[in-house]
Tab-separated table of C-alpha atoms and ligand atoms in Angstrom:
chain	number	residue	atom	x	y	z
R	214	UNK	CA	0.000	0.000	0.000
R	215	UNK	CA	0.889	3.935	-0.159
R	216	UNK	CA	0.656	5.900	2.731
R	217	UNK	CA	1.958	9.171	3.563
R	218	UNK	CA	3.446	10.395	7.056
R	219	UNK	CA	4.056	13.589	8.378
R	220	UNK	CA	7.115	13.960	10.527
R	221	UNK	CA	7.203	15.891	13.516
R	222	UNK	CA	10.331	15.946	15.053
R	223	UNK	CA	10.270	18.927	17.237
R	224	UNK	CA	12.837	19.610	20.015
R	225	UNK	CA	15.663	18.053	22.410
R	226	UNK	CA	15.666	14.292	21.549
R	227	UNK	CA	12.753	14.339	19.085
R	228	UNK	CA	14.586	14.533	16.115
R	229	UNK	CA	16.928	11.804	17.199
R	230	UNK	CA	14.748	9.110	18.317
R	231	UNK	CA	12.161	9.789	15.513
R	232	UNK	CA	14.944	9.287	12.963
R	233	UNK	CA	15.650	5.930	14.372
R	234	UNK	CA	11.368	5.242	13.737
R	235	UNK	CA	11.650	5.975	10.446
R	236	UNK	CA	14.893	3.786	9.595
R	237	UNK	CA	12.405	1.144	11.243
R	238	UNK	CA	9.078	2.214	9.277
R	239	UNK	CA	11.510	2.061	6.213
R	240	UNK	CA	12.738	-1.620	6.813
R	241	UNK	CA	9.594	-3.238	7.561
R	242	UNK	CA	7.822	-1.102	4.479
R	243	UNK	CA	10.669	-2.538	2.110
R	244	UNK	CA	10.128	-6.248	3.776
R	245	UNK	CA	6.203	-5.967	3.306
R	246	UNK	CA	6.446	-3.868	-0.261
R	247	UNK	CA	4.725	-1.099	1.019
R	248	UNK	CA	5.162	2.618	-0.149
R	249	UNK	CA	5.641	5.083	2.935
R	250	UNK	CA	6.483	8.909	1.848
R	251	UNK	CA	7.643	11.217	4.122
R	252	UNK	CA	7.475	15.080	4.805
R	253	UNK	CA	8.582	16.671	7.905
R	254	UNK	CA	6.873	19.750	9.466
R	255	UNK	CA	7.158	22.306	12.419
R	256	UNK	CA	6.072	22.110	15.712
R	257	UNK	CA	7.065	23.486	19.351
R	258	UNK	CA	9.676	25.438	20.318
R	259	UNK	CA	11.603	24.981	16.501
R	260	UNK	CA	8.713	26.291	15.375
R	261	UNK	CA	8.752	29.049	17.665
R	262	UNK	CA	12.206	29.482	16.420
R	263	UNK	CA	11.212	29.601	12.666
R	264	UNK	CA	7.735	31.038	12.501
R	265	UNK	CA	6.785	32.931	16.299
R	266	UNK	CA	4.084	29.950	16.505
R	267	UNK	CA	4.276	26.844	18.074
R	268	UNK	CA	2.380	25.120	15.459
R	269	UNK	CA	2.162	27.001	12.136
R	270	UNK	CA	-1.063	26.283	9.902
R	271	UNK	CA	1.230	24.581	7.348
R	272	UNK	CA	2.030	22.336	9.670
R	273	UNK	CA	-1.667	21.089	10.740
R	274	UNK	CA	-2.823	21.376	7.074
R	275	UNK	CA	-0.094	18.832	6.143
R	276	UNK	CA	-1.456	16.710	9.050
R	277	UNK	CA	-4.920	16.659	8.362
R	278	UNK	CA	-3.999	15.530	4.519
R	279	UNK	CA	-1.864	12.999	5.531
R	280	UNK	CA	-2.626	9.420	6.721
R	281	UNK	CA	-0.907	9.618	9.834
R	282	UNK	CA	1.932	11.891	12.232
R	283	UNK	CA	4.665	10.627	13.933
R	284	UNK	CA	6.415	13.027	16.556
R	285	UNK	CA	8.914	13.171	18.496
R	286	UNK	CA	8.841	15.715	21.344
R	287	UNK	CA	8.592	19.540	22.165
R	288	UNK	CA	9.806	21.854	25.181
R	289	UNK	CA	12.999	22.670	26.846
R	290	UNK	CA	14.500	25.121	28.809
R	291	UNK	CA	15.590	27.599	26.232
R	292	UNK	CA	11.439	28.289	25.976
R	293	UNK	CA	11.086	27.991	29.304
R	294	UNK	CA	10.533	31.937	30.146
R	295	UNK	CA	6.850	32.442	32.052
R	296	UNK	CA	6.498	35.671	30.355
R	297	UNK	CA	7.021	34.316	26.674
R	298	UNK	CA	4.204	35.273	24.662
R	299	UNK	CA	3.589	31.385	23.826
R	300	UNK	CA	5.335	27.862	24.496
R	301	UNK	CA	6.149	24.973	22.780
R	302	UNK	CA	3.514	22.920	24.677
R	303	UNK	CA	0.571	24.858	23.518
R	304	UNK	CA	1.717	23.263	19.651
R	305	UNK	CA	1.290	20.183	21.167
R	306	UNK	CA	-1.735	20.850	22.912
R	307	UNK	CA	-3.565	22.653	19.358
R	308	UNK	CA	-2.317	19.747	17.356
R	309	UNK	CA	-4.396	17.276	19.156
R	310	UNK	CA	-7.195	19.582	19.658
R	311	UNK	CA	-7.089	20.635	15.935
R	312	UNK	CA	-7.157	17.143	14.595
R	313	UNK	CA	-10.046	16.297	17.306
R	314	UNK	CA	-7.548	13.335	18.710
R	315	UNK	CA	-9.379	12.907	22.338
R	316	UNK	CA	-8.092	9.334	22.955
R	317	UNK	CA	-4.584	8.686	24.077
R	318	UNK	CA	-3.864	4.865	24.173
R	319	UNK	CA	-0.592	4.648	26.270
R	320	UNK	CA	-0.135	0.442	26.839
R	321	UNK	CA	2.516	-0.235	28.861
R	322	UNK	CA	4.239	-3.845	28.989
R	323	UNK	CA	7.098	-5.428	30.894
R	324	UNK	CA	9.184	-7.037	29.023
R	325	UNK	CA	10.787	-10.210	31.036
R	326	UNK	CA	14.595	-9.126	29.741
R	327	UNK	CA	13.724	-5.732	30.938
R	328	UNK	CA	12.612	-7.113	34.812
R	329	UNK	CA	15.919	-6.019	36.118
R	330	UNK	CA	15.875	-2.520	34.588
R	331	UNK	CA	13.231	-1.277	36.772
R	332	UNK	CA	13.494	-0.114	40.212
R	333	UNK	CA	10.436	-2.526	41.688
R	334	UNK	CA	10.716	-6.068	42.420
R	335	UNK	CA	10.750	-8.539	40.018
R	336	UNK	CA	7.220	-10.602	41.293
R	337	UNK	CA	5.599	-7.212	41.181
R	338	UNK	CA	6.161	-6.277	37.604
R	339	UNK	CA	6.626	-9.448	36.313
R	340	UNK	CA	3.563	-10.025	33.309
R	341	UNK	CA	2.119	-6.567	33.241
R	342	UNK	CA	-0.058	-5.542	30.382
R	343	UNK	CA	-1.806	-2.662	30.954
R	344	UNK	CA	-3.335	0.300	29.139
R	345	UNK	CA	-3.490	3.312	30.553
R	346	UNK	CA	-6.236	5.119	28.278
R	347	UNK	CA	-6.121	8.868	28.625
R	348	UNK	CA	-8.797	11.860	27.699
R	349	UNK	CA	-7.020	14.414	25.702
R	350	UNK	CA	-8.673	17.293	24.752
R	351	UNK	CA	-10.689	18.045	27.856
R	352	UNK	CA	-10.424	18.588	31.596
R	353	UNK	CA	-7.554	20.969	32.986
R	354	UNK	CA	-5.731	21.262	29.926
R	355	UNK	CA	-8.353	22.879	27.835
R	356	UNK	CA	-10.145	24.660	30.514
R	357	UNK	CA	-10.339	28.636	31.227
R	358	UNK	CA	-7.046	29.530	32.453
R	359	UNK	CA	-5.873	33.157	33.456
R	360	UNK	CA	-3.738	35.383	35.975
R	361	UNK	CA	-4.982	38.796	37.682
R	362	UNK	CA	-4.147	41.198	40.277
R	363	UNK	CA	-6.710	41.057	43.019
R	364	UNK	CA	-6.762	42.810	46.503
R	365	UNK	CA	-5.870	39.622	48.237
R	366	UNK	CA	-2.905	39.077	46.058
R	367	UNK	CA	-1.970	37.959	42.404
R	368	UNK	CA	-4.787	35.028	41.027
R	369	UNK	CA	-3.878	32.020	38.590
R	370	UNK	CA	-6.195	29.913	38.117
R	371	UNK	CA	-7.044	26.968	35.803
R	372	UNK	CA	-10.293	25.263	35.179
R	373	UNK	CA	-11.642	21.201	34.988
R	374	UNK	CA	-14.422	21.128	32.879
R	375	UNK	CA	-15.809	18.116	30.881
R	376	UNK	CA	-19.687	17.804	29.475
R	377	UNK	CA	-20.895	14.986	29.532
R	378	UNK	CA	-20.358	13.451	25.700
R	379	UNK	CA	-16.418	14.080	26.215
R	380	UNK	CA	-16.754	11.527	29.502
R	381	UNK	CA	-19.183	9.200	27.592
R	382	UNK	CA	-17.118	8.507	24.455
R	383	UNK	CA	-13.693	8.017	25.755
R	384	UNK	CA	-15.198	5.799	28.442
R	385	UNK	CA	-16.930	4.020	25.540
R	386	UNK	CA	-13.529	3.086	24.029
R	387	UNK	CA	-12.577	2.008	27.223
R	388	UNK	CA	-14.757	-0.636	27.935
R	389	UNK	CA	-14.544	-1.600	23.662
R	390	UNK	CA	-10.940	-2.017	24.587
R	391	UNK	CA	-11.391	-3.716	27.448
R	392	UNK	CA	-13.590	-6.180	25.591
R	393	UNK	CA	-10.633	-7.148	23.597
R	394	UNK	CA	-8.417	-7.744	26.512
R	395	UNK	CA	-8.705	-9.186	29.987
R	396	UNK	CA	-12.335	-7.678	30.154
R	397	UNK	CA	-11.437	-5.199	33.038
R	398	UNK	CA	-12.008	-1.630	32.907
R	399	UNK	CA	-11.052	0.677	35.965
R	400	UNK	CA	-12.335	4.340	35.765
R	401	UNK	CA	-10.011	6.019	37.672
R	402	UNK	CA	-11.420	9.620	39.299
R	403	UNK	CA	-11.681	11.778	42.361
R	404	UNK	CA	-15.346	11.902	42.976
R	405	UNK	CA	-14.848	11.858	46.682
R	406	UNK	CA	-13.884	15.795	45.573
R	407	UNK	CA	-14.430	16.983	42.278
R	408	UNK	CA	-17.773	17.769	40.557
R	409	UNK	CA	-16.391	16.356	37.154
R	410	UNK	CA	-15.409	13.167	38.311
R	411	UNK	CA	-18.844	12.409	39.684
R	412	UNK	CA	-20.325	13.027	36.408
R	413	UNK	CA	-17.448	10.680	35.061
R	414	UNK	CA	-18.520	8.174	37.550
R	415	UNK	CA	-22.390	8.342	36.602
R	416	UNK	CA	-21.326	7.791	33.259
R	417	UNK	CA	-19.211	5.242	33.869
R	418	UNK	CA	-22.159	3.430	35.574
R	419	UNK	CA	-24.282	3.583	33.108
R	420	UNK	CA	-22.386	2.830	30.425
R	421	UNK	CA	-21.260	-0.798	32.234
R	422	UNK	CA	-24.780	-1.912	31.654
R	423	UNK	CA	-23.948	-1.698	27.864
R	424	UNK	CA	-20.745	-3.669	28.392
R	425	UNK	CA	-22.330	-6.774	31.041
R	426	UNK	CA	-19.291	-8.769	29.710
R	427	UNK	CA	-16.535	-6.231	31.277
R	428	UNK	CA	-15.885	-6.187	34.451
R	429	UNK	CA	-15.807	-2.414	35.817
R	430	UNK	CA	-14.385	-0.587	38.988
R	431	UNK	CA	-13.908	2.454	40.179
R	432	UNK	CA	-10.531	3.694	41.736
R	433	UNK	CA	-9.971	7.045	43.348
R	434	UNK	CA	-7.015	8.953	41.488
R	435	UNK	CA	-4.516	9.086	44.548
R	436	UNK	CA	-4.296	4.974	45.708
R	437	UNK	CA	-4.609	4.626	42.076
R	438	UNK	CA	-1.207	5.468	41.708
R	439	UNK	CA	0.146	3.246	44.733
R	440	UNK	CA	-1.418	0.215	43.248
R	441	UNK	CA	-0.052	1.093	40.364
R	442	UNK	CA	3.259	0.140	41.980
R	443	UNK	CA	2.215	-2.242	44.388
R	444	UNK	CA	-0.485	-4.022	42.026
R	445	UNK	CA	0.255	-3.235	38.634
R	446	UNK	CA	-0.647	-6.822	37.666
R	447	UNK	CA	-4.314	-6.362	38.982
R	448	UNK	CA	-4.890	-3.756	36.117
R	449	UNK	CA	-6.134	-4.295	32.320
R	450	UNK	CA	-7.433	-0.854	31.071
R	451	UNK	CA	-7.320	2.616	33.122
R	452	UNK	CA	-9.399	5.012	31.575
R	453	UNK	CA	-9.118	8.391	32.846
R	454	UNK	CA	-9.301	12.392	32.309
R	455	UNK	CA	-6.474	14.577	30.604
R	456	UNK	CA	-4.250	15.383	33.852
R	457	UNK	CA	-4.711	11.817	35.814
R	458	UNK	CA	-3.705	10.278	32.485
R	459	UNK	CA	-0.544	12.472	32.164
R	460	UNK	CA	0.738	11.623	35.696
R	461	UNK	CA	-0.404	8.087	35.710
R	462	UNK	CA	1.662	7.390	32.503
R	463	UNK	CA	4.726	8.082	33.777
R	464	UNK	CA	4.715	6.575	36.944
R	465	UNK	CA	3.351	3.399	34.911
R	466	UNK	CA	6.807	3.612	32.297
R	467	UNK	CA	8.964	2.792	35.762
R	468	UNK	CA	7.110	-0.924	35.310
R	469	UNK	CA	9.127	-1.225	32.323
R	470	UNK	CA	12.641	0.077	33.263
R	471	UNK	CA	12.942	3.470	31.538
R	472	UNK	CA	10.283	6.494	30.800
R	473	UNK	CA	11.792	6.088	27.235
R	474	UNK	CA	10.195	2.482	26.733
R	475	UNK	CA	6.464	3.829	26.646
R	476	UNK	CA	4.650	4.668	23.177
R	477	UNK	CA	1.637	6.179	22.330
R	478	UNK	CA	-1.322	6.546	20.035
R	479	UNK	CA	-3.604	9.316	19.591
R	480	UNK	CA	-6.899	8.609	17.889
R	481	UNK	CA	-10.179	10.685	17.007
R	482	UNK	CA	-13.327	9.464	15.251
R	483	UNK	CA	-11.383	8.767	11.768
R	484	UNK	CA	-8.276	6.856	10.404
R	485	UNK	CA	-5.759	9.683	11.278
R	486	UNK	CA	-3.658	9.202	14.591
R	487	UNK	CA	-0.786	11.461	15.892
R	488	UNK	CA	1.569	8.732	17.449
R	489	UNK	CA	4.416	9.740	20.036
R	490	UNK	CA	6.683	8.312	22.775
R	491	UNK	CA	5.024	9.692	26.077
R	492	UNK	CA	8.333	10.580	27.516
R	493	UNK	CA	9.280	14.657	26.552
R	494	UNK	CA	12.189	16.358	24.849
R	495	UNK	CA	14.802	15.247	27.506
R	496	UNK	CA	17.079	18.244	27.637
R	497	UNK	CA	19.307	16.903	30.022
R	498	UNK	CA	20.671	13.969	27.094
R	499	UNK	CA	19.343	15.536	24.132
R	500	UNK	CA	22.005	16.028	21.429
R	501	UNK	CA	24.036	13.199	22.948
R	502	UNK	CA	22.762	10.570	20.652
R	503	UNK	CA	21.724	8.389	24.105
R	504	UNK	CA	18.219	8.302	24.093
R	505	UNK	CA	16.119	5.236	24.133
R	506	UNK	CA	14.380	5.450	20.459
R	507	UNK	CA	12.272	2.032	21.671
R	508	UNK	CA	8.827	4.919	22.866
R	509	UNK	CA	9.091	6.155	19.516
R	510	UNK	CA	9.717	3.008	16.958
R	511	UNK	CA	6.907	1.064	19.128
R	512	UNK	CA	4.670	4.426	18.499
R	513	UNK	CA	5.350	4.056	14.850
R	514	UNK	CA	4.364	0.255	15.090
R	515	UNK	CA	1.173	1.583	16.639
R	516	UNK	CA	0.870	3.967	13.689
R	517	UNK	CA	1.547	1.062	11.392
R	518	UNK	CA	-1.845	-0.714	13.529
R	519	UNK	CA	-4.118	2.187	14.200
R	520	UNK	CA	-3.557	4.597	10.806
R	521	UNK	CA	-2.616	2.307	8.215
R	522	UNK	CA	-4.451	-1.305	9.519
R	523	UNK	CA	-1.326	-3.136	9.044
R	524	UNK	CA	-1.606	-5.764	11.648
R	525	UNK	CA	1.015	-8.080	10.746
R	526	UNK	CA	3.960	-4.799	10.023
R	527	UNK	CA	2.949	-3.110	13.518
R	528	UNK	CA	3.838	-7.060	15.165
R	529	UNK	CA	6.742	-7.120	13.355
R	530	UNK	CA	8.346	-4.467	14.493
R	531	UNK	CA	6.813	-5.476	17.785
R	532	UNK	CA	8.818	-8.990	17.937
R	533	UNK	CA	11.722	-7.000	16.365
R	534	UNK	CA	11.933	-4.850	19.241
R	535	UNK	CA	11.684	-8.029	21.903
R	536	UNK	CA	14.246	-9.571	19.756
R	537	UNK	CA	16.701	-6.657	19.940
R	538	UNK	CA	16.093	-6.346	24.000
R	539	UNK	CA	16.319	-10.272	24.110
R	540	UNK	CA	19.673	-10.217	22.501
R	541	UNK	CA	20.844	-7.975	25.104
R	542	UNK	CA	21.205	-4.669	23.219
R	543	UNK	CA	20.305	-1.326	25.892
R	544	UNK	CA	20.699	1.874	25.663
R	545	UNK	CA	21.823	3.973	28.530
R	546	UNK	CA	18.618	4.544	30.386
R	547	UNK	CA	17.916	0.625	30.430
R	548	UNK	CA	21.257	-0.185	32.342
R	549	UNK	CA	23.853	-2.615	31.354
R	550	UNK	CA	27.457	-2.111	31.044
R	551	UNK	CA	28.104	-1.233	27.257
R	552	UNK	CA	25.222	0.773	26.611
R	553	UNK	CA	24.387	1.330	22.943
R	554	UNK	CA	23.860	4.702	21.289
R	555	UNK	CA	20.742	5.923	19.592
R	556	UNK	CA	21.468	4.947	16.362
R	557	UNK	CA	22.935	1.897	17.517
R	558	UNK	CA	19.520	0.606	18.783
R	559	UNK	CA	17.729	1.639	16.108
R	560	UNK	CA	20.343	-0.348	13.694
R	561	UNK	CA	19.686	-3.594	16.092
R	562	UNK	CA	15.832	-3.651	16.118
R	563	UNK	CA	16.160	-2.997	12.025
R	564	UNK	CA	18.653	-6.341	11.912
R	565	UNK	CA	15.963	-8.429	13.912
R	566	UNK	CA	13.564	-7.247	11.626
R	567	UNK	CA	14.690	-8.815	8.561
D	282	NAD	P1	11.269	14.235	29.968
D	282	NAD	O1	10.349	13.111	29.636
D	282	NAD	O2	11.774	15.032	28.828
D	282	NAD	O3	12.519	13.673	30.795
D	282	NAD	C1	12.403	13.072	32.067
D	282	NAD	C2	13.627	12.195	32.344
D	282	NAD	O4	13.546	11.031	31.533
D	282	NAD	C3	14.953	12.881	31.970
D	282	NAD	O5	15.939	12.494	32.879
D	282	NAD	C4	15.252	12.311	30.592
D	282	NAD	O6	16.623	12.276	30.270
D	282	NAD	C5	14.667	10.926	30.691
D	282	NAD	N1	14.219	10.469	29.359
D	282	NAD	C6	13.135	10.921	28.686
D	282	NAD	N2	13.064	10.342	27.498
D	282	NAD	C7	14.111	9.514	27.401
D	282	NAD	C8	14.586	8.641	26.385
D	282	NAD	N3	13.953	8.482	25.217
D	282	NAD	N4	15.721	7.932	26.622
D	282	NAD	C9	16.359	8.056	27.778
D	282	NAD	N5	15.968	8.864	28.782
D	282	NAD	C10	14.857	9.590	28.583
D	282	NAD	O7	10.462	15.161	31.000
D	282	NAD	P2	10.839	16.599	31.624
D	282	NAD	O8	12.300	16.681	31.854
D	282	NAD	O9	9.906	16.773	32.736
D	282	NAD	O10	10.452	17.631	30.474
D	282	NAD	C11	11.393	18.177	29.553
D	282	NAD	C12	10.648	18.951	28.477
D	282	NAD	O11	9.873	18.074	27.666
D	282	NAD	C13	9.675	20.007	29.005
D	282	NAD	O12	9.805	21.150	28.198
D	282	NAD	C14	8.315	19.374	28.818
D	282	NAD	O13	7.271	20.296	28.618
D	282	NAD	C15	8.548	18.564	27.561
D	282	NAD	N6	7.654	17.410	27.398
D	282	NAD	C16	7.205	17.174	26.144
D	282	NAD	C17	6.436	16.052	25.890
D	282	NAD	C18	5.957	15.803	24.510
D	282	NAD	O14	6.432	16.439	23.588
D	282	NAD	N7	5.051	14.892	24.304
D	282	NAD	C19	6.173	15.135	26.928
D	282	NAD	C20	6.679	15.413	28.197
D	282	NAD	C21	7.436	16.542	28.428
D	283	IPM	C1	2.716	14.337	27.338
D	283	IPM	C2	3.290	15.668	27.774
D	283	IPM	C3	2.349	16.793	27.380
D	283	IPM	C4	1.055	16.583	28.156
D	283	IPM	C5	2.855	18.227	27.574
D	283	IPM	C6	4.198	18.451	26.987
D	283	IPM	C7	1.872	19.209	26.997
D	283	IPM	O1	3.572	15.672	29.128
D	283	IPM	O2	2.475	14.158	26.136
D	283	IPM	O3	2.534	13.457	28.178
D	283	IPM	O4	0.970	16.956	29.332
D	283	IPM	O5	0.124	16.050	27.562
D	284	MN	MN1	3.399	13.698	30.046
């Protein structure tokens, strides 16, 4: 088949690790014959850089005609300033809003060579398979936001808003998911607080009597994330709004040794998906040609799943990438004494591929 990608590479590692996806999407296109064409846009704080916005309409035009995005990351400290005009984030933030990409699939999987990688105990993380299924253009994020002098001192504030079709369809997907796994869906909220997450809870509810065959619970926000640690085993899909998601994510990427193993899909009501590693633009390695690219090639196997329906491509890559960590082959993050580069991983999972 033909299918056309839009490249994101954005900031810090982005470029690097997303240039190690492609040398993968390029091997396992010329192994299946398929025809991938590439053109790479702006987006975050290169864009600020280039154009004064963090995502310029050329850039989400080319998205929106293409069949799917890969990107890398976007941020660092050099855009850091509070009284900027704009930020790299908010690209990030319009690009998912602007191609109506409200569901944020972020599985996470321990792999058995990886066991010794991560800081928990073996018998804890051992088998894990989870999803953690995020909201992303709602809540917190997308909410009024705003800064004034008062008498009482100077006011931020930021505001959690959902209505109620935002709740029901990502929920929805969750239990659909769910359905196609272990059949156990936890809504994870804080309804013993927060007026939105008893509306996610009602709908939650109701919605389970759709879905008799999935099994669902609900799990405040805060021991969420300590049986996330202690438990991970007991989970199967965690759906949840914008910011819970966010946090929840990254504690979850500690099951699998390294915040650079952990991809990500993110899907509307069509074909087209934006697919990214959930770690960020690591500024503290970036240029160093260390990074893990493992978030981003399994991102572009999800792309391969998700955008283009190639099943069989997005498991190659898949087994490729257990083959590469089975043969012993780590990047710094992942531990090991002769850590490979970059590139260097990205050449190892393309070897196992063919
Ligand atoms: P980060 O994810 O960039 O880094 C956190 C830690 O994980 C760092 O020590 C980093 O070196 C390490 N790490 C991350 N990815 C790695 C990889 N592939 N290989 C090896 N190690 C890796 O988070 P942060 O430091 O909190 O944020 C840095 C910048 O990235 C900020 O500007 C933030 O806004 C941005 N950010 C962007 C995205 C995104 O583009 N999707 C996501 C998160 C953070
Ligand atoms: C992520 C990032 C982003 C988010 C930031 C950079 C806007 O942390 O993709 O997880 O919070 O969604
Ligand atoms: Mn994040």
């Amino acid at each position: 088949m033909k299918a056309s990608i839009v490249l994101l590479p954005g900031d810090g590692v982005g470029p690097e690790v997303v240039a190690e996806a492609r040398k993968v999407l390029d091997a396992v296109s010329a192994k299946f014959s398929h025809q991938l064409s590439y053109a790479s846009h702006l987006i975050g704080g290169i864009a600020i850089d280039e154009t004064g916005d963090p995502l310029p309409p050329a850039t989400l035009t080319a998205c929106k005609a293409a069949d799917a995005v890969l990107l890398g990351a976007v941020g660092g400290p050099k855009w850091d300033d509070p009284n900027a005009k704009t930020r790299p984030e908010k690209g990030l933030l319009a690009i998912r809003q602007g191609l109506g990409l409200y569901a944020n699939l972020r599985p996470v999987k321990s792999y058995p060579e990886l066991i010794a990688s991560s800081p928990l105990k073996p018998e804890r993380i051992a088998g894990v398979n989870l999803l953690v299924l995020r909201e992303l253009t709602g809540g917190l994020y997308f909410g009024k936001q705003g800064r004034e002098q008062t008498d009482r001192g100077v006011r931020a504030f930021d505001t959690l808003e959902y209505v109620d079709f935002e709740i029901r369809r990502i929920v929805k997907l969750g239990f659909t998911l769910a359905r196609g796994r272990k059949k156990k869906l936890t809504s994870v909220d804080k309804a013993n607080v927060i007026e939105t997450s008893r509306l996610w809870r009602q709908i939650a509810t109701e919605l389970g009597k759709e879905f008799p065959d999935v099994a669902l619970e609900h799990q405040l926000v805060d021991s969420c994330a300590m049986r996330l640690v202690t438990a991970p085993g007991s989970f199967d899909v965690m759906v949840t709004e914008n910011m819970f998601g966010d946090i929840l994510s990254d504690e979850a990427a500690v099951l699998t040794g390294s915040l650079g193993m952990l991809p990500s899909a993110s899907l509307g009501e069509g074909k087209l998906g934006l697919y990214e590693p959930i770690h960020g633009s690591a500024p503290d390695i970036a240029g160093k040609g260390i990074a893990n690219p493992v978030g981003t090639i399994l991102s572009a196997a999800m792309l391969l799943r998700h955008s283009l329906g190639l099943e069989r491509e997005a498991a190659a890559v898949e087994a490729a990438v257990e083959h590469a960590l089975a043969k012993g082959a780590r990047t710094k993050d992942l531990g090991g004494d002769k850590p490979l580069s970059t590139g260097a991983m990205g050449d190892t999972i393309v070897e196992a591929l063919s």
